[in-house]
Tab-separated table of C-alpha atoms in Angstrom:
chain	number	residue	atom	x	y	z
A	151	UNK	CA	18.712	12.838	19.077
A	152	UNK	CA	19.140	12.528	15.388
A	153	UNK	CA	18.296	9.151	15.355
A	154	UNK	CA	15.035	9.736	16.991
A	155	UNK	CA	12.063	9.778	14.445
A	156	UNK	CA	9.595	12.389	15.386
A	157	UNK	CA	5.923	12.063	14.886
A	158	UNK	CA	3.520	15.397	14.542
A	159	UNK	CA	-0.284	15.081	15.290
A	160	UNK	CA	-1.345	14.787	11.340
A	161	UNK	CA	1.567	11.272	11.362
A	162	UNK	CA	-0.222	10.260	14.634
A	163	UNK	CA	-3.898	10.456	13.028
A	164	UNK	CA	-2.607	9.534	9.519
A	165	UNK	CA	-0.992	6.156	11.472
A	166	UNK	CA	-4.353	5.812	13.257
A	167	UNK	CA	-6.409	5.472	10.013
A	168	UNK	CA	-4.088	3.440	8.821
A	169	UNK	CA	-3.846	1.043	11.186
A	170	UNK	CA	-7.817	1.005	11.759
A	171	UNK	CA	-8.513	0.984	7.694
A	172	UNK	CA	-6.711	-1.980	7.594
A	173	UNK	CA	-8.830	-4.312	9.267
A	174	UNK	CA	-11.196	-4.162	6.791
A	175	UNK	CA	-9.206	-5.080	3.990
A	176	UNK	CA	-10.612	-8.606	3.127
A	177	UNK	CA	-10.264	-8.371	-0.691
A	178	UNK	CA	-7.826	-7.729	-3.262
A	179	UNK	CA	-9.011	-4.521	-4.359
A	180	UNK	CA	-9.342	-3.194	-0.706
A	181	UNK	CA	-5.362	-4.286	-0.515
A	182	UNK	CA	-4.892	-1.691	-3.229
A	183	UNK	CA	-6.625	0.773	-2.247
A	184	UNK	CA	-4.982	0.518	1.270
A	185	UNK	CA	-1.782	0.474	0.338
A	186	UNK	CA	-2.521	3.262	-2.267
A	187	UNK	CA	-3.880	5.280	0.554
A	188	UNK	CA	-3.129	6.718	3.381
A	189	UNK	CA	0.165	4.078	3.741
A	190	UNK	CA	1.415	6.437	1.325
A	191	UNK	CA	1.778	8.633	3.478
A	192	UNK	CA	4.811	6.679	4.987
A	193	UNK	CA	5.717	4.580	2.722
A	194	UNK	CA	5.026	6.181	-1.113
A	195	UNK	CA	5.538	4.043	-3.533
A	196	UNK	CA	4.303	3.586	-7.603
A	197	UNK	CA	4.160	-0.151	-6.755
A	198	UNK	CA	4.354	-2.850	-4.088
A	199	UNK	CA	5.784	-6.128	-4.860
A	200	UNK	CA	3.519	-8.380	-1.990
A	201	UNK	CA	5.333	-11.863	-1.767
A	202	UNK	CA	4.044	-15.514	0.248
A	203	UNK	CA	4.822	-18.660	0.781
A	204	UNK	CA	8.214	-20.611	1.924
A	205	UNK	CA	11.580	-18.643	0.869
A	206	UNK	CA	13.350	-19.949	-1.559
A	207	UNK	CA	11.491	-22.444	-2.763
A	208	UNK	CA	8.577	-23.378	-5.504
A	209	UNK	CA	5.950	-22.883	-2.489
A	210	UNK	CA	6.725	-19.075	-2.800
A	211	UNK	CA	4.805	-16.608	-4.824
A	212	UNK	CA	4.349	-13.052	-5.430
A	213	UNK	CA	2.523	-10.536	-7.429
A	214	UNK	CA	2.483	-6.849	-8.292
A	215	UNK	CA	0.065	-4.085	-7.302
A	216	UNK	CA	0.516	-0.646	-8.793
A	217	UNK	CA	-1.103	2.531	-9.722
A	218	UNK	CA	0.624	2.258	-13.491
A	219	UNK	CA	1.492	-1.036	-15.567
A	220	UNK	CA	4.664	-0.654	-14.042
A	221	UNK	CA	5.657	-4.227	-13.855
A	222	UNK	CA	4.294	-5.327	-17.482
A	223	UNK	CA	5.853	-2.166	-19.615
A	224	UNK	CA	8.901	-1.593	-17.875
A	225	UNK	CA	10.271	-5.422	-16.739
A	226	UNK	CA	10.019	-8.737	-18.745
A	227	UNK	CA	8.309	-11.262	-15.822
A	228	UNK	CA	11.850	-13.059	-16.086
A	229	UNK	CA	13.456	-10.476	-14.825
A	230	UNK	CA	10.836	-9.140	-12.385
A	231	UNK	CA	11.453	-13.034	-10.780
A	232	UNK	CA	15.405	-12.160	-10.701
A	233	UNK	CA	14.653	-8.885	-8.975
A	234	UNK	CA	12.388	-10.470	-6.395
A	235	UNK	CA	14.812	-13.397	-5.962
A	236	UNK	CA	17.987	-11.071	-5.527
A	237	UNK	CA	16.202	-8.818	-3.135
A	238	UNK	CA	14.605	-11.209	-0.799
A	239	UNK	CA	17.826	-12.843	-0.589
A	240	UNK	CA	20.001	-9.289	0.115
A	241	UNK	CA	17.292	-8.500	2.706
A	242	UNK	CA	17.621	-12.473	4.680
A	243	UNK	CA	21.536	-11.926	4.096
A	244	UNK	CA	20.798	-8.382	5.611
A	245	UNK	CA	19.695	-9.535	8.819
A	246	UNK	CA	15.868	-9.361	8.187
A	247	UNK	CA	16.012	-5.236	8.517
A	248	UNK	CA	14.348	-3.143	5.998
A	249	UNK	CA	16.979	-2.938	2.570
A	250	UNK	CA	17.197	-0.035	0.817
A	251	UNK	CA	18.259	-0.141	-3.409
A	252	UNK	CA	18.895	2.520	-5.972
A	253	UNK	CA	18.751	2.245	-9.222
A	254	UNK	CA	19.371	5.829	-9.961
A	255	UNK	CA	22.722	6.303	-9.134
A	256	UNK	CA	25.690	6.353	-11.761
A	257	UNK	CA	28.762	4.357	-11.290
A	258	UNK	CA	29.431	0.885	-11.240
A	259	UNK	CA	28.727	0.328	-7.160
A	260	UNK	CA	25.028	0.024	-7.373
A	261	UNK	CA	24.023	-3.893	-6.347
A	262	UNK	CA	22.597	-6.641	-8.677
A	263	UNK	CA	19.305	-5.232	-7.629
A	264	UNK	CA	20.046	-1.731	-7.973
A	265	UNK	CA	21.547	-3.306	-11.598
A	266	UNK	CA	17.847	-3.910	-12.693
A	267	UNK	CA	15.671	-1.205	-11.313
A	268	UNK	CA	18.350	1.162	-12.926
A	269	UNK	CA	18.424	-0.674	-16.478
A	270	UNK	CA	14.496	-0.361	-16.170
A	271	UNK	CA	14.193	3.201	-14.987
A	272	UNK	CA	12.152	1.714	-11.637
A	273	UNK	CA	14.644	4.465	-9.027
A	274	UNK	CA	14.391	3.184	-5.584
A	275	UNK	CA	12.519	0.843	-3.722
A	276	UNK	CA	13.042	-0.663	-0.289
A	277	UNK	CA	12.107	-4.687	0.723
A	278	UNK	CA	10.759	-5.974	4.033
A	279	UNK	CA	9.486	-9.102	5.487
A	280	UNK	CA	8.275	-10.903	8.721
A	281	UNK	CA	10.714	-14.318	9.197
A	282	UNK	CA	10.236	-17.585	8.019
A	283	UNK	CA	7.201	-19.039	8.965
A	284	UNK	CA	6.036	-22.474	8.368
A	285	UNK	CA	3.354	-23.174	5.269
A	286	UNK	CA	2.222	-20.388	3.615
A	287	UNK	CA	2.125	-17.941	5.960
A	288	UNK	CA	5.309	-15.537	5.403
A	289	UNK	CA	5.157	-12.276	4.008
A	290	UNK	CA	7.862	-10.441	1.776
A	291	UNK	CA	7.228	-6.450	0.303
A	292	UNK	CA	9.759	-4.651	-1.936
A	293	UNK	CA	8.044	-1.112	-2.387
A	294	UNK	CA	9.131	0.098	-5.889
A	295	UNK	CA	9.551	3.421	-7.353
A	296	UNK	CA	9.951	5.375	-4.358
A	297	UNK	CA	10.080	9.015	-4.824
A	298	UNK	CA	13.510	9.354	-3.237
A	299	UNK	CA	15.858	7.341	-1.563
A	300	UNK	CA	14.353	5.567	1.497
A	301	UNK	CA	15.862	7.092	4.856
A	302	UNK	CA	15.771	6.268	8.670
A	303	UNK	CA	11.667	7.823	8.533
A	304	UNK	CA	10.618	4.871	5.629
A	305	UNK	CA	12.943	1.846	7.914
A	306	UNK	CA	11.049	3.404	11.148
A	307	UNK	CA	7.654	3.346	9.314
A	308	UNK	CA	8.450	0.040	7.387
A	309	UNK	CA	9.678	-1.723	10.771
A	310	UNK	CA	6.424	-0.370	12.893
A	311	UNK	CA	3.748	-1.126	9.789
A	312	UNK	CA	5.234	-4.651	9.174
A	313	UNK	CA	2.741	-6.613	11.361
A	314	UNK	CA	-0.099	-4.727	9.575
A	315	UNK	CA	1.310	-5.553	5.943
A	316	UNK	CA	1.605	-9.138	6.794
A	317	UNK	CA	-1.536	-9.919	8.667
A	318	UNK	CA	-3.847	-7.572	6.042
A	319	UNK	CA	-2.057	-9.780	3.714
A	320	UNK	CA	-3.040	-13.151	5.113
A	321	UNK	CA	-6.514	-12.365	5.680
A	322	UNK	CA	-6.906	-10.967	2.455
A	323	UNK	CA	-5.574	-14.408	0.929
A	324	UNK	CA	-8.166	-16.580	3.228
A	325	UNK	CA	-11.243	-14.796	2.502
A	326	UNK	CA	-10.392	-15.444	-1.395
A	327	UNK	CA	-9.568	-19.235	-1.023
A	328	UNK	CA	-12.484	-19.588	1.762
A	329	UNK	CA	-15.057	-16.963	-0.186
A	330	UNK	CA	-15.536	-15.895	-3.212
A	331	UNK	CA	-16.482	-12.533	-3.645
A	332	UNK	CA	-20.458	-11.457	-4.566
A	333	UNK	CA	-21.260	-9.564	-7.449
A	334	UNK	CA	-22.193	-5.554	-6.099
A	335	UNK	CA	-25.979	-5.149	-6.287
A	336	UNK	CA	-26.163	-1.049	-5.559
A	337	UNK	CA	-28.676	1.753	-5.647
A	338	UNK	CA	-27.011	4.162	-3.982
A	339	UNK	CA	-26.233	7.427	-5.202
A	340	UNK	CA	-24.010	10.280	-3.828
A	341	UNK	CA	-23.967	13.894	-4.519
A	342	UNK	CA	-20.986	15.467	-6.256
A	343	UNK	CA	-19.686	17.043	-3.356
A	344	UNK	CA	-19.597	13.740	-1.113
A	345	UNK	CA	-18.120	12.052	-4.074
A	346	UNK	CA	-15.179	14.120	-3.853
A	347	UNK	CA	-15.058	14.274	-0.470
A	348	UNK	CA	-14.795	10.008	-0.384
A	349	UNK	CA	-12.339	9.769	-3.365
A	350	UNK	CA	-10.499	12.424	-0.996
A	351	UNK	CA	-10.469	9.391	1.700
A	352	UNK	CA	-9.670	7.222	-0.822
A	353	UNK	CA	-6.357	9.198	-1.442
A	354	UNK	CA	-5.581	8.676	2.018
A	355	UNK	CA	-6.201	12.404	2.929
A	356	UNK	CA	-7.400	13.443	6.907
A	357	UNK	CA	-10.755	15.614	7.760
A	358	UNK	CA	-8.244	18.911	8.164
A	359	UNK	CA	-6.715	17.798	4.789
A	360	UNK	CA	-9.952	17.051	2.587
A	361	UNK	CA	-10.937	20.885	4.241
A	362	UNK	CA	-7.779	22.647	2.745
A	363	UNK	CA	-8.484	21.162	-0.938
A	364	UNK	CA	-12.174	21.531	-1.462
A	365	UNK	CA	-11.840	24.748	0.774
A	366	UNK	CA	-15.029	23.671	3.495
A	367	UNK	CA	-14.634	23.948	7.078
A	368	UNK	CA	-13.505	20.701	9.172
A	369	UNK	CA	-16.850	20.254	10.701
A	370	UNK	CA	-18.957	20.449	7.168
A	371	UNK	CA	-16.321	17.439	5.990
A	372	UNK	CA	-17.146	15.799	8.805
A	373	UNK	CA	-20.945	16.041	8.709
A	374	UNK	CA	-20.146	14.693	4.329
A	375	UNK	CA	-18.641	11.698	5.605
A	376	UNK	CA	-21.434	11.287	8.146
A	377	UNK	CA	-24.073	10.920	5.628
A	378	UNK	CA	-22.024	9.219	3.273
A	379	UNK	CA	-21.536	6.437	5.870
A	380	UNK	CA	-24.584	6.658	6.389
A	381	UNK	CA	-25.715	6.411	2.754
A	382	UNK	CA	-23.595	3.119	2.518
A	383	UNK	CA	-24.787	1.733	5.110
A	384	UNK	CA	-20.913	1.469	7.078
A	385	UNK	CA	-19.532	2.358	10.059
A	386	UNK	CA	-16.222	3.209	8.918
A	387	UNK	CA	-14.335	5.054	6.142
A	388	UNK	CA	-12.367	1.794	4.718
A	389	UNK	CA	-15.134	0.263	4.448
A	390	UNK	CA	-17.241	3.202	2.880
A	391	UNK	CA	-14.015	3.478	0.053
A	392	UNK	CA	-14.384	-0.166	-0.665
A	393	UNK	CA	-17.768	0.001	-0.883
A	394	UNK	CA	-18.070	3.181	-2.973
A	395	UNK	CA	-15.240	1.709	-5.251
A	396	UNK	CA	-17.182	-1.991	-5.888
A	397	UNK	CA	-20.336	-0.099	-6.589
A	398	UNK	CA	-18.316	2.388	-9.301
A	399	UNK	CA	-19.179	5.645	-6.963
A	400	UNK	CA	-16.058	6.432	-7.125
A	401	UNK	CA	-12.493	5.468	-9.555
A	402	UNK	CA	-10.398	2.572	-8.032
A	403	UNK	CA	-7.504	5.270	-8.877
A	404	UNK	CA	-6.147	7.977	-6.768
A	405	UNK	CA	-5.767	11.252	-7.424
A	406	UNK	CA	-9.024	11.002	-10.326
């Protein structure tokens, strides 16, 4: 039974949001705030490392997305392209499972990517991919700065996510080769309250959750939401985040 990974009915609606949120990412700055979101939940992380293209060759690229400057003050972009090339080759060598580093641990064990993420203070992060494809269309993640050693919840959560990572990914890629995005025209305004209540969302928090902080009952969150959906003219509340982000209702930033 140990081995089991139980679920409780906030992981269950948490996973449902997620899931559901992400099929309206279509941007870049929808992938952040998605994966700054509610995937924290599962998966927390300071920064995600979100890699494409053919393994091991020119064809494959990869860039970072983070809350901080994470990448740029802490890791010279030669040897951010070491760490990406030593972990997506420990994690094909690995049998294409979710790998696990540290680079918090003392002694002289720790892997050549454990090596780096120690000698830049990154702590632990975790890699994961889908196969090879053909073309373009594989997808490689190495979460970074994980808040404590990844454990047999972050593989379950990493494994089950996966698809969602890797297809988000792709479409998000598509829509910004195929069309460029429009500049915002926006009237829209939204009272303070609803304004914390969506940057709540934004964080990746649930009705019941958003109720505890700004201390409101479940059902006057719920009518908030309501009219802010229906203020931005959405049916959802991804796409009422990325809306209320583009249009500068609301920081790109969690937790402000």
């Amino acid at each position: 039974m140990d081995a089991l990974v139980t679920l409780t009915a906030v992981d269950l609606e948490r996973l449902l949001i997620t899931i559901e949120s992400s099929q309206q990412v279509h941007l870049r700055h929808q992938y952040f705030l998605w994966s700054q979101g509610v995937l924290q939940s599962f998966l927390p992380h300071e920064a995600l490392i979100i890699g494409h293209g053919e393994y091991g060759t020119p064809a494959f690229r990869y860039e970072v997305l983070g809350r901080t400057q994470l990448a740029g003050d802490r890791m010279p972009g030669s040897d951010f392209d070491k760490l990406v090339g030593l972990a997506l080759d420990s994690w094909q060598h690995g049998g294409y499972v979710p790998k696990a580093f540290g680079g918090d641990r003392n002694g002289s064990g720790i892997c050549p990517v454990g090596q780096l993420l120690k000698r830049f203070s990154i702590g632990h992060a975790m890699a994961h991919g889908t196969r090879e494809f053909t073309g373009d269309t594989s997808g490689f993640f190495v979460f970074l700065n994980m808040p404590e050693a990844p454990g047999r919840r972050h593989v379950y959560f990493a494994q089950m996510l996966m698809p969602y990572l890797h297809t988000t990914l792709h479409r998000m890629l598509t829509q910004e080769k195929n069309a460029p995005e429009l500049p915002v025209r926006f009237n829209t305004r939204l009272s303070g309250r609803e304004a914390q209540v969506i940057s709540l969302v934004r964080d990746g928090m649930t009705n019941q959750q958003i109720a505890g902080t700004l201390e409101l009952s479940p059902l006057t969150v719920k009518n908030h939401i309501q009219n802010i959906l229906r203020k931005l003219e959405v049916s959802n509340r991804a796409q009422a985040v990325a809306k209320a982000v583009k249009a500068r209702l609301i920081s790109d930033q969690p937790g402000t």
